[in-house]
């Protein structure tokens, strides 16, 4: 039985995770669960919800929540992390500042992702130091965004820590959606995937017999379009995002793209489609944030979680538990995760943090070789990688010049004049969070 700590206990993704831990308790049984958040108010609501849920569905579990890092990480085996530095208030700025200049406004892509990345690095480093003080051997499974920037920063700050694993649920979301289209259980898939986080491609999708289902899937997407597996629960902006997969496959049909590539394939076109007055942050604050907290309050008032619906994406919570399970029991299942390249993609530099399929064992991920990639993909990846590396350089060196270089290279900006303008606005907006440039 395992002890786990959830960092970001006050996140609206957390109730879904708590529910999944109940559903999967026979496969991945817990002794103790501690939730940690720096925001006491959010943490309390979800913590009280958790108490009622576990009393009903997991009475043997020792459950607590805290805002004290000295209590959160004692004797823990797995830390599930999902923090949002600056909260939704800052996400809104990340999205609106670039959009006000006609540049993509997105939490992980473009200048918004840059701003969020610089904020996340400080908080991530602090949290990992807190964890390592009490649990030097715990596995840290990290969802914190922007995962590409975070992964690169952690690689540099903790070069000898091989129990930090950065993950993203978007490849799993896509696999589940492929499963729905093809009418195949997505657990049967053996995918080949390469790229950077929120910047990658599926090259093959093998079934258990070794047949590649990707050509058939490509044809179906071109003919029927593409929707997320959980389309019924998705907001309009996510449906729009998924619908763009058909455009991407039409234009670049070799492989199947991660949805996030649309911001880099079509930066101007996409920026025009986004509303600078009402962004995804607004949609989330008006939707999920209200809904989940209200639902949790209702459960607490009623004293029972029966009949409540707090989950909004099964893949997100199940994926992190399955990753932990595969590590804990040395199952060797294949998942798409973020690791240091070291020759996996043979014509990309070794010290890139890449997203690829890996066999997950108790010794961590054993990534599967991708080999040489074509010129177009190499070019796309290398410019994005340079942007990511320069962003992390800018953070550690507190260098305005590096920050300007990073944003100039980012395909969503593409112009040094615009890069300087947006950087200056972001510096102003982030002055309570960023190191001084
Ligand atoms: C996907 C991505 C995550 C991201 C999330 C945002 O799951 O992989 O990295 O955090 O979408 O979702 P939201 O509903 O907050 O826009
Ligand atoms: Mn992600």
Coordinates of C-alpha atoms and ligand atoms in Angstrom, one line a residue:
X1 CA 0.0 0.0 0.0
X2 CA 1.3 3.4 -0.9
X3 CA 1.4 6.9 0.5
X4 CA 0.7 9.7 -1.9
X5 CA 0.7 13.5 -1.7
X6 CA -1.3 15.7 -4.1
X7 CA 0.2 19.1 -4.7
X8 CA -2.5 21.4 -5.9
X9 CA -5.1 20.0 -3.6
X10 CA -7.2 23.1 -4.3
X11 CA -7.3 22.6 -8.0
X12 CA -10.6 21.9 -9.7
X13 CA -9.0 18.9 -11.4
X14 CA -8.4 17.3 -7.9
X15 CA -12.0 16.1 -7.1
X16 CA -11.8 14.0 -10.3
X17 CA -8.5 12.6 -9.2
X18 CA -9.9 11.7 -5.7
X19 CA -12.8 9.9 -7.4
X20 CA -10.5 8.0 -9.7
X21 CA -8.3 6.9 -6.7
X22 CA -11.5 5.4 -5.3
X23 CA -12.4 3.7 -8.5
X24 CA -8.9 2.2 -8.9
X25 CA -8.3 1.4 -5.3
X26 CA -8.1 -2.4 -5.8
X27 CA -5.4 -1.9 -8.5
X28 CA -3.5 0.8 -6.7
X29 CA -4.3 0.7 -3.0
X30 CA -3.3 3.6 -0.7
X31 CA -2.5 3.7 2.9
X32 CA -2.3 7.5 3.3
X33 CA -3.2 10.5 1.1
X34 CA -2.2 14.1 2.0
X35 CA -3.3 17.0 -0.1
X36 CA -1.3 20.2 -0.1
X37 CA -2.0 23.7 -1.5
X38 CA -0.8 27.2 -0.7
X39 CA -4.4 28.5 -1.1
X40 CA -6.2 27.6 2.1
X41 CA -9.6 28.6 0.9
X42 CA -9.7 26.5 -2.2
X43 CA -7.9 23.6 -0.4
X44 CA -10.5 23.6 2.4
X45 CA -13.5 23.2 0.1
X46 CA -12.0 20.3 -1.8
X47 CA -10.5 18.8 1.3
X48 CA -13.9 18.7 3.1
X49 CA -15.3 17.2 -0.1
X50 CA -12.6 14.6 0.0
X51 CA -13.4 13.7 3.7
X52 CA -17.0 12.9 2.8
X53 CA -16.1 11.0 -0.4
X54 CA -13.5 8.8 1.3
X55 CA -15.6 8.2 4.4
X56 CA -18.1 6.6 2.0
X57 CA -15.9 5.0 -0.6
X58 CA -12.4 4.5 1.0
X59 CA -12.9 4.3 4.8
X60 CA -9.6 2.6 5.4
X61 CA -7.6 5.5 3.8
X62 CA -5.8 7.9 6.2
X63 CA -6.7 11.3 4.6
X64 CA -5.7 14.8 5.5
X65 CA -5.0 18.1 3.9
X66 CA -2.6 20.9 4.8
X67 CA -1.0 24.2 3.7
X68 CA 2.1 23.3 5.6
X69 CA 5.0 21.9 3.5
X70 CA 6.5 20.4 6.6
X71 CA 3.5 18.1 6.9
X72 CA 2.8 17.4 3.3
X73 CA 5.8 15.3 2.3
X74 CA 6.6 13.1 5.3
X75 CA 7.1 9.5 4.2
X76 CA 5.4 9.8 0.8
X77 CA 5.9 7.3 -2.1
X78 CA 4.3 9.3 -4.9
X79 CA 3.8 13.0 -5.3
X80 CA 1.1 14.0 -7.9
X81 CA 1.8 17.6 -8.8
X82 CA -0.5 20.0 -10.7
X83 CA 0.1 23.6 -9.7
X84 CA -0.9 26.8 -11.4
X85 CA 1.5 29.6 -10.4
X86 CA -0.4 32.9 -10.3
X87 CA -3.8 31.2 -10.6
X88 CA -6.5 31.9 -13.2
X89 CA -6.1 35.6 -12.7
X90 CA -2.6 35.3 -14.2
X91 CA -3.8 32.8 -16.8
X92 CA -6.2 35.4 -18.1
X93 CA -3.4 37.9 -18.5
X94 CA -1.2 35.3 -20.2
X95 CA -3.9 34.9 -22.8
X96 CA -5.1 38.5 -23.1
X97 CA -1.9 40.4 -23.3
X98 CA -0.6 38.6 -26.5
X99 CA -4.1 38.6 -28.0
X100 CA -4.4 42.3 -27.6
X101 CA -1.5 42.6 -30.0
X102 CA -2.9 40.0 -32.4
X103 CA -0.6 37.2 -31.1
X104 CA -1.8 33.8 -30.0
X105 CA -3.0 33.9 -26.3
X106 CA -2.7 30.5 -24.9
X107 CA -1.7 29.2 -21.5
X108 CA 1.2 27.0 -22.7
X109 CA 2.0 28.2 -26.3
X110 CA 3.5 31.5 -27.3
X111 CA 4.1 34.5 -25.0
X112 CA 1.4 33.3 -22.6
X113 CA 3.3 30.0 -22.1
X114 CA 6.5 31.9 -21.8
X115 CA 5.1 34.1 -19.0
X116 CA 3.5 31.1 -17.2
X117 CA 6.8 29.2 -17.6
X118 CA 8.8 31.8 -15.8
X119 CA 6.3 31.8 -13.0
X120 CA 6.2 28.1 -12.7
X121 CA 9.9 27.5 -12.5
X122 CA 10.3 29.3 -9.2
X123 CA 7.5 27.5 -7.5
X124 CA 8.4 24.1 -8.9
X125 CA 12.0 24.4 -7.7
X126 CA 10.9 25.4 -4.2
X127 CA 8.3 22.6 -4.0
X128 CA 10.8 19.9 -5.2
X129 CA 13.3 21.1 -2.6
X130 CA 10.5 20.8 0.1
X131 CA 9.7 17.3 -1.1
X132 CA 13.3 16.1 -1.2
X133 CA 13.8 17.3 2.4
X134 CA 11.3 14.7 3.7
X135 CA 11.0 12.1 0.9
X136 CA 14.3 11.8 -1.0
X137 CA 13.0 8.6 -2.8
X138 CA 9.5 9.6 -3.7
X139 CA 8.5 9.5 -7.3
X140 CA 7.4 13.0 -8.4
X141 CA 4.8 12.8 -11.2
X142 CA 4.4 16.2 -12.5
X143 CA 1.6 17.7 -14.7
X144 CA 2.6 21.3 -14.0
X145 CA 2.5 23.5 -17.1
X146 CA 4.0 24.6 -19.3
X147 CA 5.5 21.1 -19.1
X148 CA 8.2 21.7 -21.7
X149 CA 9.6 24.7 -19.9
X150 CA 9.2 23.1 -16.5
X151 CA 10.9 19.9 -17.6
X152 CA 13.9 21.8 -19.1
X153 CA 14.3 23.9 -15.9
X154 CA 14.1 20.8 -13.6
X155 CA 16.6 19.0 -15.8
X156 CA 19.1 21.8 -15.1
X157 CA 18.3 22.4 -11.5
X158 CA 18.1 18.7 -10.4
X159 CA 20.5 16.9 -12.8
X160 CA 20.9 13.9 -10.6
X161 CA 17.3 13.4 -9.5
X162 CA 16.0 10.6 -11.7
X163 CA 12.6 10.3 -9.9
X164 CA 11.0 13.4 -11.4
X165 CA 8.7 12.4 -14.3
X166 CA 7.0 15.1 -16.3
X167 CA 3.8 14.1 -18.0
X168 CA 1.0 15.5 -20.1
X169 CA -2.4 14.0 -20.6
X170 CA -3.0 15.3 -24.1
X171 CA -1.4 12.3 -25.9
X172 CA -3.7 10.0 -23.8
X173 CA -6.7 12.3 -24.6
X174 CA -5.9 11.8 -28.3
X175 CA -5.4 8.1 -28.0
X176 CA -8.8 7.8 -26.3
X177 CA -10.4 9.9 -29.1
X178 CA -8.7 7.7 -31.7
X179 CA -10.2 4.7 -29.9
X180 CA -13.7 6.1 -30.1
X181 CA -13.3 6.8 -33.8
X182 CA -11.9 3.4 -34.6
X183 CA -14.1 1.6 -32.1
X184 CA -11.0 0.0 -30.5
X185 CA -10.1 -0.1 -26.8
X186 CA -7.4 2.6 -26.6
X187 CA -5.5 0.4 -24.0
X188 CA -4.8 -1.9 -27.0
X189 CA -2.8 0.8 -28.9
X190 CA 1.0 0.8 -29.1
X191 CA 1.7 4.2 -30.3
X192 CA 4.8 5.7 -31.8
X193 CA 5.0 9.4 -31.0
X194 CA 7.8 12.0 -31.1
X195 CA 8.2 15.7 -30.4
X196 CA 8.3 18.2 -27.5
X197 CA 5.5 18.7 -25.0
X198 CA 2.4 20.1 -26.8
X199 CA 4.4 19.9 -30.0
X200 CA 4.4 16.3 -31.3
X201 CA 3.2 13.8 -33.8
X202 CA 1.9 10.2 -33.9
X203 CA 3.7 8.3 -36.6
X204 CA 2.2 4.9 -36.1
X205 CA -0.7 3.4 -34.1
X206 CA -0.2 -0.3 -33.8
X207 CA -2.8 -2.7 -32.4
X208 CA -1.9 -5.8 -30.5
X209 CA -1.5 -7.8 -33.7
X210 CA 1.0 -5.3 -35.0
X211 CA -1.3 -3.7 -37.6
X212 CA -0.8 0.0 -38.1
X213 CA -4.2 1.7 -37.7
X214 CA -2.9 5.2 -38.5
X215 CA -3.6 5.2 -42.3
X216 CA -7.2 4.2 -41.7
X217 CA -7.6 6.7 -38.9
X218 CA -6.2 9.5 -41.1
X219 CA -8.8 8.6 -43.8
X220 CA -11.5 8.7 -41.2
X221 CA -10.4 12.1 -39.8
X222 CA -10.3 13.5 -43.4
X223 CA -13.8 12.2 -44.1
X224 CA -15.5 12.6 -40.8
X225 CA -13.6 15.2 -38.9
X226 CA -12.3 14.7 -35.3
X227 CA -13.9 15.2 -31.9
X228 CA -12.6 14.5 -28.4
X229 CA -13.7 11.3 -26.8
X230 CA -15.5 13.3 -24.1
X231 CA -17.1 15.7 -26.6
X232 CA -20.3 15.9 -24.5
X233 CA -18.4 17.4 -21.6
X234 CA -16.2 19.7 -23.5
X235 CA -16.6 23.5 -23.8
X236 CA -16.9 25.1 -27.2
X237 CA -13.2 26.3 -27.3
X238 CA -12.0 22.7 -26.9
X239 CA -14.4 21.5 -29.6
X240 CA -13.0 24.2 -31.9
X241 CA -9.5 23.0 -31.0
X242 CA -10.2 19.4 -31.9
X243 CA -12.0 20.3 -35.1
X244 CA -8.7 21.9 -36.4
X245 CA -7.1 18.5 -36.5
X246 CA -8.7 17.8 -39.8
X247 CA -7.2 21.0 -41.3
X248 CA -3.7 19.9 -40.0
X249 CA -4.0 16.4 -41.4
X250 CA -5.2 17.9 -44.7
X251 CA -2.1 20.2 -44.9
X252 CA 0.5 17.9 -43.4
X253 CA -0.7 14.3 -43.8
X254 CA 2.4 12.3 -42.9
X255 CA 1.5 11.9 -39.2
X256 CA -1.3 12.8 -36.8
X257 CA -0.6 16.0 -34.9
X258 CA -1.0 16.9 -31.3
X259 CA -3.9 19.5 -31.2
X260 CA -1.5 22.2 -29.9
X261 CA 0.4 22.2 -33.2
X262 CA -2.4 24.4 -34.7
X263 CA -1.0 27.4 -32.8
X264 CA 2.3 26.9 -34.6
X265 CA 1.0 25.8 -38.0
X266 CA -1.5 28.7 -38.3
X267 CA -0.5 31.4 -35.8
X268 CA -2.1 34.3 -37.6
X269 CA -5.3 32.4 -38.5
X270 CA -5.8 31.0 -35.0
X271 CA -5.1 34.4 -33.3
X272 CA -7.9 35.9 -35.4
X273 CA -10.3 33.2 -34.3
X274 CA -9.7 33.8 -30.6
X275 CA -11.7 36.4 -28.7
X276 CA -9.3 38.9 -27.0
X277 CA -12.1 39.9 -24.6
X278 CA -13.2 36.4 -23.5
X279 CA -10.5 33.7 -23.4
X280 CA -10.2 30.1 -22.2
X281 CA -9.4 31.5 -18.7
X282 CA -12.8 33.2 -18.7
X283 CA -14.5 30.1 -19.9
X284 CA -12.9 28.1 -17.2
X285 CA -13.6 30.6 -14.4
X286 CA -17.2 30.9 -15.4
X287 CA -17.6 27.2 -16.0
X288 CA -15.5 24.6 -14.3
X289 CA -14.2 26.7 -11.4
X290 CA -17.8 27.6 -10.4
X291 CA -19.3 24.2 -11.1
X292 CA -16.7 22.1 -9.2
X293 CA -16.6 24.3 -6.1
X294 CA -20.4 24.5 -6.0
X295 CA -20.7 20.8 -6.3
X296 CA -18.1 20.2 -3.6
X297 CA -19.9 22.7 -1.3
X298 CA -23.2 20.8 -2.0
X299 CA -21.6 17.5 -1.0
X300 CA -20.3 19.0 2.2
X301 CA -23.8 20.4 3.0
X302 CA -25.6 17.2 2.2
X303 CA -23.0 15.1 4.0
X304 CA -22.9 12.6 1.2
X305 CA -21.1 12.4 -2.2
X306 CA -23.7 10.1 -3.6
X307 CA -25.2 11.5 -6.9
X308 CA -22.6 14.2 -7.3
X309 CA -20.6 14.9 -10.5
X310 CA -17.3 16.5 -10.0
X311 CA -15.3 14.9 -12.7
X312 CA -14.7 16.6 -16.1
X313 CA -11.9 14.5 -17.7
X314 CA -11.4 10.9 -16.8
X315 CA -8.2 10.5 -18.8
X316 CA -6.4 13.2 -16.9
X317 CA -6.8 11.6 -13.5
X318 CA -6.6 8.0 -14.6
X319 CA -3.4 8.6 -16.5
X320 CA -1.4 9.8 -13.6
X321 CA -2.6 6.9 -11.4
X322 CA -1.8 4.4 -14.2
X323 CA 1.7 5.9 -14.5
X324 CA 2.2 5.4 -10.7
X325 CA 0.8 1.9 -10.9
X326 CA 3.1 1.0 -13.7
X327 CA 6.1 2.3 -11.8
X328 CA 5.0 0.8 -8.4
X329 CA 4.4 -2.7 -9.8
X330 CA 7.0 -2.7 -12.6
X331 CA 4.3 -3.3 -15.1
X332 CA 6.2 -2.2 -18.2
X333 CA 3.2 -0.6 -19.8
X334 CA 3.8 1.9 -22.6
X335 CA 3.0 5.5 -22.0
X336 CA 3.9 8.8 -23.7
X337 CA 6.0 10.8 -21.3
X338 CA 8.7 13.6 -21.3
X339 CA 12.3 12.4 -21.0
X340 CA 15.8 13.6 -22.0
X341 CA 16.4 12.8 -25.6
X342 CA 19.9 11.2 -25.5
X343 CA 19.6 9.7 -29.0
X344 CA 15.9 8.7 -29.0
X345 CA 15.3 11.1 -31.9
X346 CA 18.7 10.6 -33.4
X347 CA 19.0 13.8 -35.3
X348 CA 18.0 16.1 -32.5
X349 CA 20.4 17.3 -29.7
X350 CA 20.8 15.0 -26.7
X351 CA 19.9 17.4 -24.0
X352 CA 16.4 18.1 -25.4
X353 CA 13.4 17.2 -23.2
X354 CA 11.3 15.2 -25.7
X355 CA 7.9 13.6 -25.5
X356 CA 8.0 10.0 -26.7
X357 CA 6.6 6.6 -25.9
X358 CA 8.4 4.7 -23.1
X359 CA 8.1 1.5 -21.3
X360 CA 7.4 2.4 -17.6
X361 CA 9.1 0.2 -15.1
X362 CA 10.0 0.5 -11.4
X363 CA 13.3 1.9 -12.6
X364 CA 11.5 4.7 -14.5
X365 CA 10.8 5.2 -18.2
X366 CA 12.8 3.2 -20.8
X367 CA 12.0 5.2 -23.9
X368 CA 11.6 3.6 -27.3
X369 CA 13.8 4.7 -30.1
X370 CA 12.4 7.0 -32.8
X371 CA 15.4 7.3 -35.1
X372 CA 15.8 10.1 -37.7
X373 CA 13.0 12.5 -38.3
X374 CA 12.3 14.4 -41.6
X375 CA 13.5 17.9 -42.4
X376 CA 10.1 19.6 -41.7
X377 CA 9.7 18.1 -38.3
X378 CA 13.3 18.6 -37.4
X379 CA 13.0 22.3 -38.4
X380 CA 9.8 22.8 -36.4
X381 CA 11.2 21.0 -33.3
X382 CA 14.6 22.7 -33.3
X383 CA 13.2 26.3 -33.5
X384 CA 10.7 25.4 -30.7
X385 CA 13.4 23.8 -28.7
X386 CA 15.6 26.8 -29.0
X387 CA 12.7 29.0 -27.8
X388 CA 12.3 26.7 -24.8
X389 CA 16.0 26.6 -23.9
X390 CA 16.3 30.4 -24.2
X391 CA 13.3 30.8 -22.0
X392 CA 15.0 28.8 -19.3
X393 CA 18.3 30.6 -19.9
X394 CA 16.4 33.9 -19.4
X395 CA 15.1 32.7 -16.1
X396 CA 18.4 31.4 -14.7
X397 CA 20.5 34.3 -16.0
X398 CA 17.8 36.9 -15.4
X399 CA 18.5 38.0 -18.9
X400 CA 16.3 40.3 -20.9
X401 CA 18.3 39.6 -24.1
X402 CA 17.7 35.9 -23.8
X403 CA 14.0 36.5 -23.2
X404 CA 13.8 38.6 -26.3
X405 CA 15.6 36.0 -28.3
X406 CA 13.2 33.3 -27.0
X407 CA 10.1 35.2 -28.0
X408 CA 11.5 36.3 -31.3
X409 CA 12.1 32.6 -32.2
X410 CA 8.6 31.5 -31.1
X411 CA 6.6 30.9 -34.2
X412 CA 3.5 32.5 -32.7
X413 CA 5.4 35.8 -32.5
X414 CA 7.9 35.7 -35.3
X415 CA 9.1 39.3 -35.2
X416 CA 11.6 40.9 -32.9
X417 CA 9.6 44.2 -32.7
X418 CA 6.5 42.4 -31.6
X419 CA 8.6 40.2 -29.2
X420 CA 10.0 43.3 -27.4
X421 CA 6.5 44.9 -27.1
X422 CA 4.9 41.8 -25.7
X423 CA 7.8 41.1 -23.4
X424 CA 7.7 44.5 -21.9
X425 CA 4.0 44.1 -21.2
X426 CA 4.5 40.7 -19.7
X427 CA 7.3 42.0 -17.4
X428 CA 5.0 44.6 -16.1
X429 CA 2.1 42.2 -15.6
X430 CA 4.3 39.6 -13.8
X431 CA 6.3 41.9 -11.6
X432 CA 5.0 40.1 -8.4
X433 CA 6.1 36.7 -9.7
X434 CA 9.2 37.0 -12.0
X435 CA 12.8 37.5 -11.1
X436 CA 14.0 40.8 -12.3
X437 CA 15.2 41.0 -15.9
Ligands
LIG1 C1 -4.9 19.5 -21.7 C2 -3.4 19.7 -21.6 C3 -3.0 20.3 -20.3 C4 -3.8 21.5 -20.0 C5 -5.3 21.3 -20.1 C6 -6.0 22.7 -20.0 O1 -5.3 18.5 -20.8 O2 -2.6 18.6 -21.8 O3 -1.6 20.6 -20.3 O4 -3.5 22.0 -18.7 O5 -5.5 20.7 -21.3 O6 -7.3 22.5 -19.9 P1 -8.2 23.7 -19.6 O7 -9.6 23.0 -19.5 O8 -7.8 24.3 -18.3 O9 -8.1 24.7 -20.7
LIG2 MN1 -0.4 19.1 -21.3

